[in-house]
Tab-separated table of C-alpha atoms in Angstrom:
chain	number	residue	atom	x	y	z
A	1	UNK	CA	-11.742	-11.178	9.267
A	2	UNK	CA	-10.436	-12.551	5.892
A	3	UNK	CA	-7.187	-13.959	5.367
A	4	UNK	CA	-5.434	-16.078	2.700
A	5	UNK	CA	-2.585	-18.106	3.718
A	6	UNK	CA	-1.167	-20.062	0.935
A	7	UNK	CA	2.081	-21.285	1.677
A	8	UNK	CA	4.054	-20.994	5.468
A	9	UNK	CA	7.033	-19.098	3.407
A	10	UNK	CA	4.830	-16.721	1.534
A	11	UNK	CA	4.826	-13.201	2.835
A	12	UNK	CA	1.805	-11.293	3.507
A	13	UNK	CA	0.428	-7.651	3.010
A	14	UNK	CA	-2.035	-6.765	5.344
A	15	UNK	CA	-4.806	-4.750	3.800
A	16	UNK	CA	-6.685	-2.712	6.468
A	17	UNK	CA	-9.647	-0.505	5.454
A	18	UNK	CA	-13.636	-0.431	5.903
A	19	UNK	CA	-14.714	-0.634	2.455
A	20	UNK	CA	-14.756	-4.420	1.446
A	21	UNK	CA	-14.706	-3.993	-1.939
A	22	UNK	CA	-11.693	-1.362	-1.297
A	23	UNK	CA	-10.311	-4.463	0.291
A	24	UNK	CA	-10.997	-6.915	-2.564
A	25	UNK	CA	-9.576	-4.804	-5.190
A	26	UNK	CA	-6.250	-4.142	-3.302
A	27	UNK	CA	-5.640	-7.616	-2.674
A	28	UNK	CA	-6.084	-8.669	-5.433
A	29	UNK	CA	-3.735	-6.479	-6.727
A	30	UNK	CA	-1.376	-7.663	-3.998
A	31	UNK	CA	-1.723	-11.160	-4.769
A	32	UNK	CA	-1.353	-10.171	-8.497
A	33	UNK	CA	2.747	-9.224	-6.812
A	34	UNK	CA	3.398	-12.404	-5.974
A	35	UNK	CA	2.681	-11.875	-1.866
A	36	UNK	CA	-0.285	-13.332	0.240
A	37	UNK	CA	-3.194	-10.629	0.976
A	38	UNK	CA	-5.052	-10.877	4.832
A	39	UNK	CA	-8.127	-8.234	5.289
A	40	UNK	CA	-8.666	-6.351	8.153
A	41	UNK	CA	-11.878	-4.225	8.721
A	42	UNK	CA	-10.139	-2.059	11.367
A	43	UNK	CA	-7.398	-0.846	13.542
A	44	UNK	CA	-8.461	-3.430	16.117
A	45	UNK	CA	-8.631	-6.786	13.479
A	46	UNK	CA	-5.251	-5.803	11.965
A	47	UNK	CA	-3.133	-5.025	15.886
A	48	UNK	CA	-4.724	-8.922	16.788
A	49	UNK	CA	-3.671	-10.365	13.171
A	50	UNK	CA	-0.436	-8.801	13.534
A	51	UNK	CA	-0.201	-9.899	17.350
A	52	UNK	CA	-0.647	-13.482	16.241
A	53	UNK	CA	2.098	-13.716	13.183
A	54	UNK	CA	3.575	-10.393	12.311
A	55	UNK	CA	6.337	-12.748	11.187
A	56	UNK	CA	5.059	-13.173	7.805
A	57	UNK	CA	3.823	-9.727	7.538
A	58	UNK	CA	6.155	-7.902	5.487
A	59	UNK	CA	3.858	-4.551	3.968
A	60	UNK	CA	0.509	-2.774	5.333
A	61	UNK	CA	-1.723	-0.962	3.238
A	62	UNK	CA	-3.937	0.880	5.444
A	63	UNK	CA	-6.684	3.430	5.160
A	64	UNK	CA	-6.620	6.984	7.049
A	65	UNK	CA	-10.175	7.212	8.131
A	66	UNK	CA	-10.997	3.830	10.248
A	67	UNK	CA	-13.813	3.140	12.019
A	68	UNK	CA	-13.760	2.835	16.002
A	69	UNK	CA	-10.990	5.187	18.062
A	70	UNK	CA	-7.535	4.826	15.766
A	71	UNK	CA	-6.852	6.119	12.365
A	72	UNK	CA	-4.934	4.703	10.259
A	73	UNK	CA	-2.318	6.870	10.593
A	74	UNK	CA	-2.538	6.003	14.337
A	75	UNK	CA	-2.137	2.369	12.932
A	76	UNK	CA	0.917	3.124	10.614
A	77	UNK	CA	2.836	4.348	13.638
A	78	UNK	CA	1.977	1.825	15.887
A	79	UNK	CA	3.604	-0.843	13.357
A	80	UNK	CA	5.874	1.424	12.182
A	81	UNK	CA	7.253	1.373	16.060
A	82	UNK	CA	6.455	-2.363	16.982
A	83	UNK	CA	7.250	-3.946	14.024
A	84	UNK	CA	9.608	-1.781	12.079
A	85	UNK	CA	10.078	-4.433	9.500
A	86	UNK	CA	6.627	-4.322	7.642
A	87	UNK	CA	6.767	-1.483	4.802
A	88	UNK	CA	3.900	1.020	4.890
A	89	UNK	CA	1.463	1.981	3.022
A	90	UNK	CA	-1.163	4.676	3.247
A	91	UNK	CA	-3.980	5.867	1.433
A	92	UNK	CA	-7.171	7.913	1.753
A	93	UNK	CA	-9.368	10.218	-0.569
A	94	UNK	CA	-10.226	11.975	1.830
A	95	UNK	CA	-7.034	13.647	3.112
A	96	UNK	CA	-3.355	13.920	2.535
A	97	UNK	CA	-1.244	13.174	5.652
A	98	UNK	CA	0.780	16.007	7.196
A	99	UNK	CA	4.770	16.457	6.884
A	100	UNK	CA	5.697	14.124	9.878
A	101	UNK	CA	2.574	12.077	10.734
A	102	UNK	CA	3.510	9.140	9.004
A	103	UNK	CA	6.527	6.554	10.261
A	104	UNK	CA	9.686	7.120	8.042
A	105	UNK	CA	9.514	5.821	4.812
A	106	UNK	CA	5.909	5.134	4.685
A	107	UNK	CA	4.706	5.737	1.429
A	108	UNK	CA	0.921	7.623	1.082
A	109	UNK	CA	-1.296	6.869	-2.417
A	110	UNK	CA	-4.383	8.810	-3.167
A	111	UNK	CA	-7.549	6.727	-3.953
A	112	UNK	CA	-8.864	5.592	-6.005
A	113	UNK	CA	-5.228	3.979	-5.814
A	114	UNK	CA	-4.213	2.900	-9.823
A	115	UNK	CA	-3.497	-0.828	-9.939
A	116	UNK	CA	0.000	0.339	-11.627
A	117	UNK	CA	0.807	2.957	-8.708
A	118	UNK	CA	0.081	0.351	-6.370
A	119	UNK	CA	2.085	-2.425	-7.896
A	120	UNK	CA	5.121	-0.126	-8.849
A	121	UNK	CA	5.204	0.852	-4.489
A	122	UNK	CA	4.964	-2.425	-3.569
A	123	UNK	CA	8.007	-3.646	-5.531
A	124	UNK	CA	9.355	-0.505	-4.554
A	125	UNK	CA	9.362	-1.060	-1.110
A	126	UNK	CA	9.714	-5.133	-1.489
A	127	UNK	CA	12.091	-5.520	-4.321
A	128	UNK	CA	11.827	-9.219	-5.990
């Protein structure tokens, strides 16, 4: 489990997906925005970072095929009910989601997931 906390008043995206580098490159681009980036390998490390300080957690980015029993469209629900202030995000090349499996207003990005596409959702969703 990876996360960068620079400053208590930053806000955080949490970047959840199984691929490290996958992780690396999106935070980066997240951090590139302005906004703190924390890593989680799985459904399971992001639901106990976001259990601990969901508070500064203000946008997930979240794979669709996770390891272990939840998908990450399981995941986007699950905050999208609990915590219906963090913005969603969801990508995959694997498969598109289906008209009404993601929360409202979630946004889904194919990968490989441009750096542009990525930053232009994010300030979509979290205007400066």
């Amino acid at each position: 489990m990876n996360t960068t906390i620079a400053e208590p008043c930053r806000k955080a995206f949490l970047i959840v997906d199984d691929e490290p580098l996958v992780r690396l490159e999106l935070g980066d681009i997240v951090r590139d925005c302005g906004l703190d980036a924390w890593e989680a390998a799985n459904t399971a490390e992001a639901l106990a970072m976001l259990e601990a300080d969901a508070s500064k957690v203000i946008g997930l980015i979240t794979d669709i095929n996770m390891p272990g029993t939840r998908s990450g469209i399981v995941l986007a629900n699950h905050v999208g009910c609990i915590w219906p202030h963090i913005n969603i995000i969801v990508v995959s090349a694997v498969r598109r989601p289906l008209p009404g499996e993601l929360p409202f207003l979630a946004k889904y990005l194919a990968k490989p997931v441009p750096a542009t596409k990525l930053v232009s959702t994010i300030h979509e969703l979290v205007p400066h």
